[in-house]
mmCIF file of C-alpha atoms in Angstrom:
data_model
loop_
_atom_site.group_PDB
_atom_site.id
_atom_site.type_symbol
_atom_site.label_atom_id
_atom_site.label_comp_id
_atom_site.label_asym_id
_atom_site.label_seq_id
_atom_site.Cartn_x
_atom_site.Cartn_y
_atom_site.Cartn_z
ATOM 1 C CA MET Z 1294 239.280 163.443 13.762
ATOM 2 C CA THR Z 1295 242.812 163.951 12.497
ATOM 3 C CA VAL Z 1296 244.664 167.191 12.965
ATOM 4 C CA SER Z 1297 245.350 168.622 9.563
ATOM 5 C CA ALA Z 1298 248.746 169.769 8.346
ATOM 6 C CA SER Z 1299 247.380 173.260 8.173
ATOM 7 C CA SER Z 1300 248.149 174.001 11.811
ATOM 8 C CA THR Z 1301 251.038 176.221 10.775
ATOM 9 C CA THR Z 1302 249.239 177.911 7.906
ATOM 10 C CA PRO Z 1303 248.781 181.641 8.445
ATOM 11 C CA PRO Z 1304 245.164 182.732 8.890
ATOM 12 C CA ALA Z 1305 245.179 184.632 5.584
ATOM 13 C CA ASP Z 1306 246.050 181.446 3.648
ATOM 14 C CA LYS Z 1307 243.416 179.531 5.521
ATOM 15 C CA LEU Z 1308 240.971 182.184 4.490
ATOM 16 C CA ASP Z 1309 241.838 181.620 0.857
ATOM 17 C CA HIS Z 1310 241.293 177.880 1.292
ATOM 18 C CA LEU Z 1311 238.046 178.496 3.024
ATOM 19 C CA LEU Z 1312 236.754 180.947 0.486
ATOM 20 C CA ALA Z 1313 237.766 178.660 -2.358
ATOM 21 C CA SER Z 1314 235.545 175.965 -0.894
ATOM 22 C CA GLN Z 1315 232.540 178.225 -0.429
ATOM 23 C CA PRO Z 1316 229.791 178.800 -2.964
ATOM 24 C CA VAL Z 1317 230.390 181.835 -5.133
ATOM 25 C CA SER Z 1318 227.521 183.741 -3.576
ATOM 26 C CA ALA Z 1319 228.961 183.160 -0.118
ATOM 27 C CA ARG Z 1320 232.380 184.322 -1.239
ATOM 28 C CA ASP Z 1321 231.028 187.497 -2.790
ATOM 29 C CA HIS Z 1322 228.901 188.232 0.167
ATOM 30 C CA PHE Z 1323 231.315 187.646 2.987
ATOM 31 C CA ALA Z 1324 234.851 187.760 1.685
ATOM 32 C CA GLY Z 1325 235.250 191.481 2.068
ATOM 33 C CA ARG Z 1326 234.165 191.478 5.664
ATOM 34 C CA VAL Z 1327 236.359 188.538 6.604
ATOM 35 C CA ARG Z 1328 239.401 189.968 4.796
ATOM 36 C CA ALA Z 1329 238.977 193.272 6.562
ATOM 37 C CA ARG Z 1330 238.869 191.463 9.848
ATOM 38 C CA LEU Z 1331 242.066 189.545 9.180
ATOM 39 C CA HIS Z 1332 243.726 192.684 7.865
ATOM 40 C CA GLU Z 1333 243.059 194.403 11.146
ATOM 41 C CA ASP Z 1334 244.386 191.490 13.141
ATOM 42 C CA PRO Z 1335 246.712 189.339 11.001
ATOM 43 C CA ALA Z 1336 247.942 187.343 13.989
ATOM 44 C CA GLY Z 1337 244.472 186.923 15.417
ATOM 45 C CA ASP Z 1338 243.111 183.828 17.024
ATOM 46 C CA ALA Z 1339 242.516 181.391 14.173
ATOM 47 C CA ALA Z 1340 239.967 179.387 16.143
ATOM 48 C CA GLU Z 1341 238.009 182.514 16.870
ATOM 49 C CA PHE Z 1342 238.162 183.507 13.230
ATOM 50 C CA TRP Z 1343 236.728 180.163 12.154
ATOM 51 C CA VAL Z 1344 234.013 180.214 14.781
ATOM 52 C CA GLU Z 1345 232.924 183.691 13.815
ATOM 53 C CA HIS Z 1346 233.048 182.875 10.146
ATOM 54 C CA LEU Z 1347 231.225 179.568 10.349
ATOM 55 C CA LEU Z 1348 228.570 180.946 12.653
ATOM 56 C CA ALA Z 1349 227.834 183.793 10.329
ATOM 57 C CA GLU Z 1350 228.158 182.087 7.008
ATOM 58 C CA THR Z 1351 225.799 179.344 6.014
ATOM 59 C CA GLU Z 1352 224.715 179.365 2.449
ATOM 60 C CA VAL Z 1353 222.418 176.463 1.859
ATOM 61 C CA PHE Z 1354 220.159 175.978 -1.089
ATOM 62 C CA ALA Z 1355 216.618 177.274 -0.798
ATOM 63 C CA PRO Z 1356 214.186 175.953 -3.391
ATOM 64 C CA ASP Z 1357 212.618 178.431 -5.790
ATOM 65 C CA ASP Z 1358 209.197 176.959 -5.249
ATOM 66 C CA LEU Z 1359 209.247 177.027 -1.468
ATOM 67 C CA ALA Z 1360 206.242 179.348 -1.389
ATOM 68 C CA ASP Z 1361 204.285 176.847 -3.500
ATOM 69 C CA ARG Z 1362 205.269 174.032 -1.164
ATOM 70 C CA VAL Z 1363 204.149 176.079 1.830
ATOM 71 C CA ARG Z 1364 200.879 176.877 0.102
ATOM 72 C CA ARG Z 1365 200.238 173.203 -0.628
ATOM 73 C CA ARG Z 1366 200.656 172.429 3.056
ATOM 74 C CA ILE Z 1367 198.316 175.240 3.981
ATOM 75 C CA PHE Z 1368 195.658 174.011 1.579
ATOM 76 C CA ALA Z 1369 196.119 170.489 2.913
ATOM 77 C CA GLY Z 1370 194.901 171.833 6.234
ATOM 78 C CA GLU Z 1371 198.228 171.611 8.025
ATOM 79 C CA GLY Z 1372 198.646 173.722 11.128
ATOM 80 C CA VAL Z 1373 194.943 173.957 11.888
ATOM 81 C CA ALA Z 1374 194.362 173.222 15.538
ATOM 82 C CA PRO Z 1375 191.428 170.889 16.137
ATOM 83 C CA LYS Z 1376 188.512 172.741 17.656
ATOM 84 C CA GLU Z 1377 187.940 171.645 21.207
ATOM 85 C CA LYS Z 1378 184.377 170.781 22.150
ATOM 86 C CA SER Z 1379 183.101 171.042 25.670
ATOM 87 C CA VAL Z 1380 182.010 167.968 27.623
ATOM 88 C CA SER Z 1381 178.471 169.289 27.704
ATOM 89 C CA TYR Z 1382 178.509 169.521 23.918
ATOM 90 C CA TRP Z 1383 179.355 165.841 23.571
ATOM 91 C CA ARG Z 1384 176.873 164.913 26.283
ATOM 92 C CA SER Z 1385 174.130 166.679 24.399
ATOM 93 C CA LEU Z 1386 174.834 164.462 21.407
ATOM 94 C CA LEU Z 1387 174.618 161.194 23.315
ATOM 95 C CA PRO Z 1388 170.867 160.571 22.882
ATOM 96 C CA PHE Z 1389 171.152 161.154 19.153
ATOM 97 C CA ALA Z 1390 174.211 158.956 18.879
ATOM 98 C CA ALA Z 1391 172.526 156.161 20.811
ATOM 99 C CA ALA Z 1392 169.392 156.337 18.691
ATOM 100 C CA ALA Z 1393 171.366 156.510 15.472
ATOM 101 C CA GLY Z 1394 173.617 153.665 16.560
ATOM 102 C CA LEU Z 1395 170.697 151.465 17.501
ATOM 103 C CA LEU Z 1396 168.903 152.114 14.245
ATOM 104 C CA PHE Z 1397 172.079 151.572 12.251
ATOM 105 C CA GLY Z 1398 172.775 148.371 14.126
ATOM 106 C CA VAL Z 1399 169.330 146.946 13.545
ATOM 107 C CA LEU Z 1400 169.361 147.844 9.885
ATOM 108 C CA SER Z 1401 172.810 146.330 9.461
ATOM 109 C CA LEU Z 1402 171.781 143.243 11.323
ATOM 110 C CA THR Z 1403 168.884 142.569 9.026
ATOM 111 C CA THR Z 1404 171.331 142.298 6.150
ATOM 112 C CA ILE Z 1405 173.307 139.490 7.803
ATOM 113 C CA GLN Z 1406 170.550 137.728 9.751
ATOM 114 C CA SER Z 1407 167.504 137.482 7.603
ATOM 115 C CA GLU Z 1408 165.976 134.482 9.485
ATOM 116 C CA PRO Z 1409 164.128 135.539 11.549
ATOM 117 C CA PRO Z 1410 164.181 139.294 10.815
ATOM 118 C CA LEU Z 1411 164.989 141.325 13.891
ATOM 119 C CA GLN Z 1412 162.581 143.954 15.052
ATOM 120 C CA VAL Z 1413 163.641 147.234 16.612
ATOM 121 C CA ALA Z 1414 161.545 146.545 19.668
ATOM 122 C CA ALA Z 1415 163.140 143.151 20.210
ATOM 123 C CA VAL Z 1416 166.629 144.593 20.029
ATOM 124 C CA ALA Z 1417 165.721 147.443 22.331
ATOM 125 C CA ASP Z 1418 164.396 144.950 24.869
ATOM 126 C CA ALA Z 1419 167.532 142.893 24.692
ATOM 127 C CA LEU Z 1420 169.994 145.720 25.069
ATOM 128 C CA PRO Z 1421 169.639 146.814 28.700
ATOM 129 C CA SER Z 1422 170.663 143.426 30.062
ATOM 130 C CA SER Z 1423 173.588 143.227 27.678
ATOM 131 C CA PHE Z 1424 174.778 146.668 28.763
ATOM 132 C CA ASN Z 1425 174.876 145.569 32.362
ATOM 133 C CA ARG Z 1426 176.769 142.486 31.454
ATOM 134 C CA ALA Z 1427 179.321 144.460 29.547
ATOM 135 C CA THR Z 1428 180.836 145.407 32.867
ATOM 136 C CA ALA Z 1429 181.537 141.785 33.695
ATOM 137 C CA SER Z 1430 184.813 140.177 32.739
ATOM 138 C CA VAL Z 1431 185.267 138.438 29.459
ATOM 139 C CA ASP Z 1432 185.652 135.105 31.231
ATOM 140 C CA ASN Z 1433 182.353 135.385 33.065
ATOM 141 C CA LEU Z 1434 180.569 136.556 29.993
ATOM 142 C CA ALA Z 1435 181.957 133.743 27.920
ATOM 143 C CA ARG Z 1436 180.772 131.207 30.449
ATOM 144 C CA ALA Z 1437 177.377 132.829 30.798
ATOM 145 C CA THR Z 1438 176.609 133.210 27.138
ATOM 146 C CA ASP Z 1439 175.899 130.623 24.525
ATOM 147 C CA LEU Z 1440 178.520 131.408 21.947
ATOM 148 C CA SER Z 1441 179.501 129.553 18.845
ATOM 149 C CA ALA Z 1442 181.902 126.654 18.931
ATOM 150 C CA SER Z 1443 184.840 128.807 18.001
ATOM 151 C CA MET Z 1444 183.897 131.456 20.515
ATOM 152 C CA HIS Z 1445 182.792 129.481 23.524
ATOM 153 C CA THR Z 1446 185.650 130.500 25.742
ATOM 154 C CA SER Z 1447 187.108 133.910 26.443
ATOM 155 C CA SER Z 1448 190.434 132.614 25.226
ATOM 156 C CA ALA Z 1449 188.946 131.734 21.883
ATOM 157 C CA ALA Z 1450 187.311 135.113 21.691
ATOM 158 C CA ARG Z 1451 190.546 136.849 22.490
ATOM 159 C CA HIS Z 1452 192.373 134.859 19.859
ATOM 160 C CA HIS Z 1453 189.818 135.364 17.169
ATOM 161 C CA PRO Z 1454 191.552 137.262 14.332
ATOM 162 C CA ALA Z 1455 188.998 140.017 14.482
ATOM 163 C CA ALA Z 1456 189.345 140.511 18.247
ATOM 164 C CA ALA Z 1457 192.553 142.470 17.875
ATOM 165 C CA ALA Z 1458 190.670 145.163 16.028
ATOM 166 C CA VAL Z 1459 188.456 145.951 18.983
ATOM 167 C CA GLY Z 1460 190.805 145.431 21.926
ATOM 168 C CA TYR Z 1461 190.324 143.527 25.152
ATOM 169 C CA ASP Z 1462 188.047 146.048 26.874
ATOM 170 C CA ASP Z 1463 185.697 146.318 23.950
ATOM 171 C CA LEU Z 1464 185.644 142.560 23.574
ATOM 172 C CA ALA Z 1465 183.518 142.329 26.694
ATOM 173 C CA LYS Z 1466 181.067 144.728 25.140
ATOM 174 C CA VAL Z 1467 180.996 142.693 21.945
ATOM 175 C CA LEU Z 1468 180.254 139.516 23.850
ATOM 176 C CA ALA Z 1469 177.541 141.199 25.867
ATOM 177 C CA LEU Z 1470 175.990 142.775 22.836
ATOM 178 C CA ALA Z 1471 176.069 139.500 20.912
ATOM 179 C CA SER Z 1472 174.470 137.729 23.828
ATOM 180 C CA GLY Z 1473 171.795 140.367 24.165
ATOM 181 C CA LEU Z 1474 170.996 140.161 20.482
ATOM 182 C CA GLY Z 1475 171.087 136.388 20.387
ATOM 183 C CA LEU Z 1476 173.951 136.346 17.951
ATOM 184 C CA GLU Z 1477 177.284 134.649 17.843
ATOM 185 C CA ALA Z 1478 180.020 137.031 18.944
ATOM 186 C CA ARG Z 1479 181.920 136.040 15.820
ATOM 187 C CA VAL Z 1480 179.208 137.586 13.675
ATOM 188 C CA LEU Z 1481 179.752 140.931 15.315
ATOM 189 C CA LEU Z 1482 183.512 140.663 15.500
ATOM 190 C CA GLU Z 1483 183.808 139.974 11.824
ATOM 191 C CA ARG Z 1484 181.749 142.938 10.791
ATOM 192 C CA PRO Z 1485 183.831 145.793 9.336
ATOM 193 C CA ASP Z 1486 181.584 148.274 11.108
ATOM 194 C CA ILE Z 1487 182.148 146.701 14.517
ATOM 195 C CA HIS Z 1488 183.023 150.063 16.069
ATOM 196 C CA SER Z 1489 179.615 151.405 15.152
ATOM 197 C CA TRP Z 1490 178.138 148.423 16.929
ATOM 198 C CA LEU Z 1491 180.226 149.109 19.977
ATOM 199 C CA ALA Z 1492 178.635 152.532 20.161
ATOM 200 C CA LEU Z 1493 175.476 150.667 21.113
ATOM 201 C CA ALA Z 1494 177.096 149.337 24.242
ATOM 202 C CA GLU Z 1495 178.424 152.724 25.381
ATOM 203 C CA MET R 766 204.987 185.803 22.683
ATOM 204 C CA MET R 767 202.062 188.126 22.302
ATOM 205 C CA PRO R 768 201.085 189.993 25.443
ATOM 206 C CA PRO R 769 197.472 189.498 26.366
ATOM 207 C CA GLU R 770 196.423 193.082 25.771
ATOM 208 C CA ALA R 771 195.705 194.011 22.180
ATOM 209 C CA TYR R 772 198.004 196.581 20.701
ATOM 210 C CA PRO R 773 197.443 198.735 18.774
ATOM 211 C CA PRO R 774 193.775 199.375 19.505
ATOM 212 C CA GLU R 775 191.456 198.195 16.790
ATOM 213 C CA GLY R 776 191.208 200.717 13.990
ATOM 214 C CA ALA R 777 194.381 202.569 14.893
ATOM 215 C CA PRO R 778 196.029 204.145 11.847
ATOM 216 C CA PRO R 779 199.122 202.362 10.528
ATOM 217 C CA ASP R 780 201.482 205.181 11.467
ATOM 218 C CA THR R 781 200.888 204.495 15.150
ATOM 219 C CA LEU R 782 202.360 201.019 14.822
ATOM 220 C CA PRO R 783 205.728 200.418 16.506
ATOM 221 C CA PHE R 784 207.345 199.305 13.247
ATOM 222 C CA PRO R 785 205.283 200.904 10.494
ATOM 223 C CA GLU R 786 208.204 201.299 8.132
ATOM 224 C CA GLU R 787 209.322 197.681 8.226
ATOM 225 C CA PRO R 788 208.390 196.031 4.905
ATOM 226 C CA ASP R 789 207.870 192.656 6.566
ATOM 227 C CA VAL R 790 205.412 194.133 9.025
ATOM 228 C CA GLN R 791 203.545 195.669 6.114
ATOM 229 C CA LEU R 792 203.479 192.286 4.404
ATOM 230 C CA MET R 793 202.107 190.652 7.546
ATOM 231 C CA LEU R 794 199.426 193.334 7.797
ATOM 232 C CA ARG R 795 198.513 192.687 4.174
ATOM 233 C CA LEU R 796 198.354 188.970 4.897
ATOM 234 C CA ARG R 797 196.186 189.676 7.921
ATOM 235 C CA GLU R 798 193.808 191.559 5.651
ATOM 236 C CA GLY R 799 193.608 188.578 3.319
ATOM 237 C CA ASP R 800 196.178 189.480 0.681
ATOM 238 C CA GLU R 801 197.528 186.013 -0.067
ATOM 239 C CA SER R 802 200.299 187.281 -2.301
ATOM 240 C CA ALA R 803 201.976 188.761 0.765
ATOM 241 C CA LEU R 804 202.816 185.240 1.912
ATOM 242 C CA ASN R 805 204.829 184.612 -1.248
ATOM 243 C CA GLU R 806 206.815 187.765 -0.654
ATOM 244 C CA LEU R 807 207.502 186.843 2.941
ATOM 245 C CA VAL R 808 208.679 183.387 1.919
ATOM 246 C CA GLU R 809 210.980 184.831 -0.713
ATOM 247 C CA ARG R 810 212.445 187.349 1.704
ATOM 248 C CA TRP R 811 212.999 184.945 4.573
ATOM 249 C CA LYS R 812 213.513 181.471 3.140
ATOM 250 C CA HIS R 813 217.304 181.699 3.044
ATOM 251 C CA PRO R 814 217.800 183.044 6.569
ATOM 252 C CA LEU R 815 215.311 180.548 7.924
ATOM 253 C CA ILE R 816 216.700 177.468 6.173
ATOM 254 C CA ASN R 817 220.229 178.527 7.145
ATOM 255 C CA PHE R 818 219.184 178.879 10.764
ATOM 256 C CA PHE R 819 217.512 175.469 10.837
ATOM 257 C CA TYR R 820 220.333 173.833 8.908
ATOM 258 C CA ARG R 821 222.949 174.926 11.447
ATOM 259 C CA SER R 822 220.646 173.684 14.201
ATOM 260 C CA VAL R 823 219.571 170.290 12.887
ATOM 261 C CA LYS R 824 222.374 169.447 10.432
ATOM 262 C CA GLN R 825 220.009 167.929 7.858
ATOM 263 C CA TYR R 826 218.993 169.909 4.835
ATOM 264 C CA GLU R 827 215.662 168.165 4.249
ATOM 265 C CA LEU R 828 214.649 168.663 7.848
ATOM 266 C CA ALA R 829 215.767 172.290 7.738
ATOM 267 C CA GLU R 830 213.582 172.897 4.706
ATOM 268 C CA ASP R 831 210.666 171.064 6.268
ATOM 269 C CA LEU R 832 210.886 173.119 9.447
ATOM 270 C CA SER R 833 211.074 176.267 7.365
ATOM 271 C CA GLN R 834 207.901 175.309 5.533
ATOM 272 C CA VAL R 835 206.118 174.618 8.802
ATOM 273 C CA THR R 836 207.266 177.985 10.144
ATOM 274 C CA PHE R 837 205.673 179.735 7.186
ATOM 275 C CA VAL R 838 202.509 177.689 7.621
ATOM 276 C CA ARG R 839 202.383 178.878 11.238
ATOM 277 C CA ILE R 840 202.965 182.440 10.118
ATOM 278 C CA TYR R 841 200.061 182.140 7.716
ATOM 279 C CA ARG R 842 197.772 180.597 10.326
ATOM 280 C CA SER R 843 198.598 183.248 12.896
ATOM 281 C CA ALA R 844 198.225 186.165 10.491
ATOM 282 C CA PRO R 845 194.564 186.924 11.364
ATOM 283 C CA LYS R 846 195.633 187.639 14.952
ATOM 284 C CA TYR R 847 198.920 189.315 14.090
ATOM 285 C CA GLN R 848 199.787 192.474 16.016
ATOM 286 C CA PRO R 849 203.084 194.164 15.143
ATOM 287 C CA GLN R 850 204.583 194.207 18.602
ATOM 288 C CA ALA R 851 208.152 193.649 17.466
ATOM 289 C CA LYS R 852 210.316 193.416 14.409
ATOM 290 C CA PHE R 853 209.143 190.695 12.075
ATOM 291 C CA SER R 854 212.420 188.797 12.448
ATOM 292 C CA THR R 855 211.820 188.551 16.189
ATOM 293 C CA TYR R 856 208.349 187.193 15.570
ATOM 294 C CA LEU R 857 209.563 184.776 12.901
ATOM 295 C CA PHE R 858 212.411 183.322 14.922
ATOM 296 C CA HIS R 859 210.272 183.034 18.005
ATOM 297 C CA ILE R 860 208.040 180.669 16.041
ATOM 298 C CA ALA R 861 211.043 178.953 14.457
ATOM 299 C CA ARG R 862 212.632 178.308 17.824
ATOM 300 C CA ARG R 863 209.449 176.766 19.236
ATOM 301 C CA LEU R 864 209.369 174.393 16.273
ATOM 302 C CA LEU R 865 213.038 173.608 16.748
ATOM 303 C CA ILE R 866 212.562 172.723 20.406
ATOM 304 C CA ASN R 867 209.622 170.503 19.475
ATOM 305 C CA GLU R 868 211.794 168.797 16.881
ATOM 306 C CA PHE R 869 214.555 168.149 19.423
ATOM 307 C CA ARG R 870 211.994 166.645 21.787
ATOM 308 C CA ARG R 871 210.697 164.456 18.999
ATOM 309 C CA GLN R 872 214.226 163.292 18.191
ATOM 310 C CA GLN R 873 214.835 162.452 21.843
ATOM 311 C CA ARG R 874 211.866 160.124 21.709
ATOM 312 C CA LYS R 875 213.343 158.555 18.577
ATOM 313 C CA PRO R 876 217.018 158.030 19.442
ATOM 314 C CA LEU R 877 217.979 156.062 16.348
ATOM 315 C CA ASP R 878 219.331 158.567 13.869
ATOM 316 C CA ALA R 879 219.116 157.078 10.425
ATOM 317 C CA VAL R 880 221.664 158.388 7.943
ATOM 318 C CA ASP R 881 220.699 158.689 4.333
ATOM 319 C CA PRO R 882 223.375 156.829 2.359
ATOM 320 C CA ALA R 883 223.240 159.598 -0.216
ATOM 321 C CA GLU R 884 224.571 161.972 2.414
ATOM 322 C CA ILE R 885 227.681 159.898 3.073
ATOM 323 C CA ARG R 886 230.529 161.405 1.125
ATOM 324 C CA LEU R 887 233.669 159.587 0.172
ATOM 325 C CA ALA R 888 236.937 161.161 1.250
ATOM 326 C CA ASP R 889 238.271 161.878 -2.212
ATOM 327 C CA ASP R 890 238.931 165.563 -1.717
ATOM 328 C CA SER R 891 242.277 167.276 -1.757
ATOM 329 C CA ASP R 892 244.169 167.907 1.494
ATOM 330 C CA SER R 893 243.077 171.511 1.778
ATOM 331 C CA GLU R 894 239.462 170.675 1.061
ATOM 332 C CA ARG R 895 239.609 167.854 3.573
ATOM 333 C CA ALA R 896 241.117 170.149 6.201
ATOM 334 C CA THR R 897 238.412 172.712 5.612
ATOM 335 C CA ARG R 898 235.762 170.050 5.791
ATOM 336 C CA GLU R 899 237.212 168.671 9.012
ATOM 337 C CA ILE R 900 237.029 172.086 10.596
ATOM 338 C CA GLU R 901 233.501 172.530 9.368
ATOM 339 C CA GLU R 902 232.493 169.107 10.668
ATOM 340 C CA ALA R 903 234.130 169.728 14.028
ATOM 341 C CA PHE R 904 232.381 173.061 14.195
ATOM 342 C CA GLN R 905 229.023 171.561 13.288
ATOM 343 C CA HIS R 906 229.482 168.792 15.837
ATOM 344 C CA ALA R 907 230.442 171.255 18.577
ATOM 345 C CA LEU R 908 227.541 173.490 17.626
ATOM 346 C CA GLY R 909 225.202 170.529 17.862
ATOM 347 C CA GLU R 910 226.524 169.706 21.318
ATOM 348 C CA LEU R 911 225.795 173.178 22.661
ATOM 349 C CA PRO R 912 222.712 173.662 24.817
ATOM 350 C CA GLU R 913 219.834 174.792 22.634
ATOM 351 C CA ASN R 914 219.666 178.281 24.129
ATOM 352 C CA GLN R 915 223.382 178.934 23.543
ATOM 353 C CA ARG R 916 223.229 177.684 19.958
ATOM 354 C CA THR R 917 220.069 179.576 19.071
ATOM 355 C CA ALA R 918 221.333 182.787 20.659
ATOM 356 C CA LEU R 919 224.633 182.496 18.793
ATOM 357 C CA LEU R 920 222.943 181.833 15.467
ATOM 358 C CA LEU R 921 220.470 184.655 15.871
ATOM 359 C CA TYR R 922 223.285 186.991 16.828
ATOM 360 C CA LYS R 923 225.889 186.065 14.242
ATOM 361 C CA GLN R 924 223.949 184.464 11.421
ATOM 362 C CA GLN R 925 220.792 186.560 11.582
ATOM 363 C CA GLU R 926 222.530 189.678 12.916
ATOM 364 C CA MET R 927 219.831 190.326 15.463
ATOM 365 C CA SER R 928 220.461 192.580 18.458
ATOM 366 C CA TYR R 929 220.644 191.321 22.033
ATOM 367 C CA ALA R 930 217.276 192.911 22.717
ATOM 368 C CA GLU R 931 215.648 191.252 19.697
ATOM 369 C CA ILE R 932 217.115 187.874 20.600
ATOM 370 C CA ALA R 933 215.926 188.270 24.173
ATOM 371 C CA GLU R 934 212.416 188.922 22.922
ATOM 372 C CA ALA R 935 212.478 186.055 20.444
ATOM 373 C CA MET R 936 213.719 183.664 23.115
ATOM 374 C CA ASP R 937 211.595 184.933 26.008
ATOM 375 C CA ALA R 938 214.737 185.736 27.975
ATOM 376 C CA THR R 939 216.601 188.678 29.439
ATOM 377 C CA GLU R 940 219.359 190.458 27.559
ATOM 378 C CA SER R 941 221.913 189.505 30.188
ATOM 379 C CA ALA R 942 220.978 185.838 29.791
ATOM 380 C CA VAL R 943 221.389 186.151 26.042
ATOM 381 C CA LYS R 944 224.826 187.736 26.427
ATOM 382 C CA THR R 945 225.881 184.961 28.771
ATOM 383 C CA TRP R 946 224.674 182.258 26.381
ATOM 384 C CA ILE R 947 226.512 183.845 23.480
ATOM 385 C CA PHE R 948 229.730 184.238 25.452
ATOM 386 C CA ARG R 949 229.682 180.668 26.749
ATOM 387 C CA GLY R 950 228.742 179.224 23.388
ATOM 388 C CA ARG R 951 231.587 181.039 21.672
ATOM 389 C CA GLN R 952 234.092 179.814 24.248
ATOM 390 C CA ILE R 953 233.008 176.202 23.781
ATOM 391 C CA LEU R 954 233.168 176.439 19.996
ATOM 392 C CA LYS R 955 236.597 178.052 20.041
ATOM 393 C CA GLN R 956 237.866 175.336 22.331
ATOM 394 C CA ALA R 957 236.491 172.672 20.016
ATOM 395 C CA LEU R 958 238.369 174.076 17.002
ATOM 396 C CA LYS R 959 241.566 174.955 18.790
ATOM 397 C CA ASP R 960 243.392 171.729 17.918
ATOM 398 C CA LEU R 961 242.337 171.789 14.301
ATOM 399 C CA VAL R 962 243.477 175.235 13.207
#
């Protein structure tokens, strides 16, 4: 930053420059106080004068409709802390979630696999083994399950475009679930509601 | 900010409140009772001081306005539990400072500071205007370099004209700490402008 030529300007002249550059409201509001100060101490410390002035005087624009903007944010739900639920609360929901997930899964499945139609009992029988296998690695699962041509290795499964949406950990669950249901993993991976299906393997 | 014990006791008449005469406290009590129009009045009364405070702290107008809006949202959300323990300005700037600290933390996680091209001004001013602007810029830079507690204490003291005791309460600090911050902050700012004036 360059040093201005005003280094020899008396404080009172600097005040005039300063006030001339301020908004009118700021001038009206503060000029009297600042002038009185300089009057009392005409040879005062210019740096101190500026610091005191600039600290005290900021006159930025405040929109007329600020209250409306605040109200819009309030109505949009901003600033509401999410209600924390206890662990026991979520645990109590697990049986319902599992039942709902299973039913949802079976109903969804019937829309994509009409031949032969899957029965609830058949799916329920298949699930326990698939749950156990979900703990195995993707590689082992891929070798152990009869997947489609594009999905017959874990590498292929990982590189399937839809795999990114579920993540590596959940991919194991997808493979296990697909195996347990006798489906190609691709069929599950490509479903938009794959996360609902994953709830089955939880 | 609020001590754990409830004061005043539930049902206490308004004239037992520590600051019954303060209009802002009355507005907060109205807001607490569900009078939504009180929020508008609070915003109108405090928008300038609040935006000015944030502007000096963050140096960006849009951000200053945004933080001001969020402060009022917080005020609204906290109204049902409001207890007039202190002057309203102390309460307001306590909330504002928490938001400011959060904003600084957020900016530290995002070091790249994008500059809006619209904010870049060409140097086509006269010499005196340029000199004034240089001083202002040097001041703003030095202010921005101050530790947060020194800057906030200085702004609350000079810009908001709060007392040492009120600042101490707003900043969860002792009065002696506040005085020290203000003294040190002033010294640093004066030093920064010394070569320019």
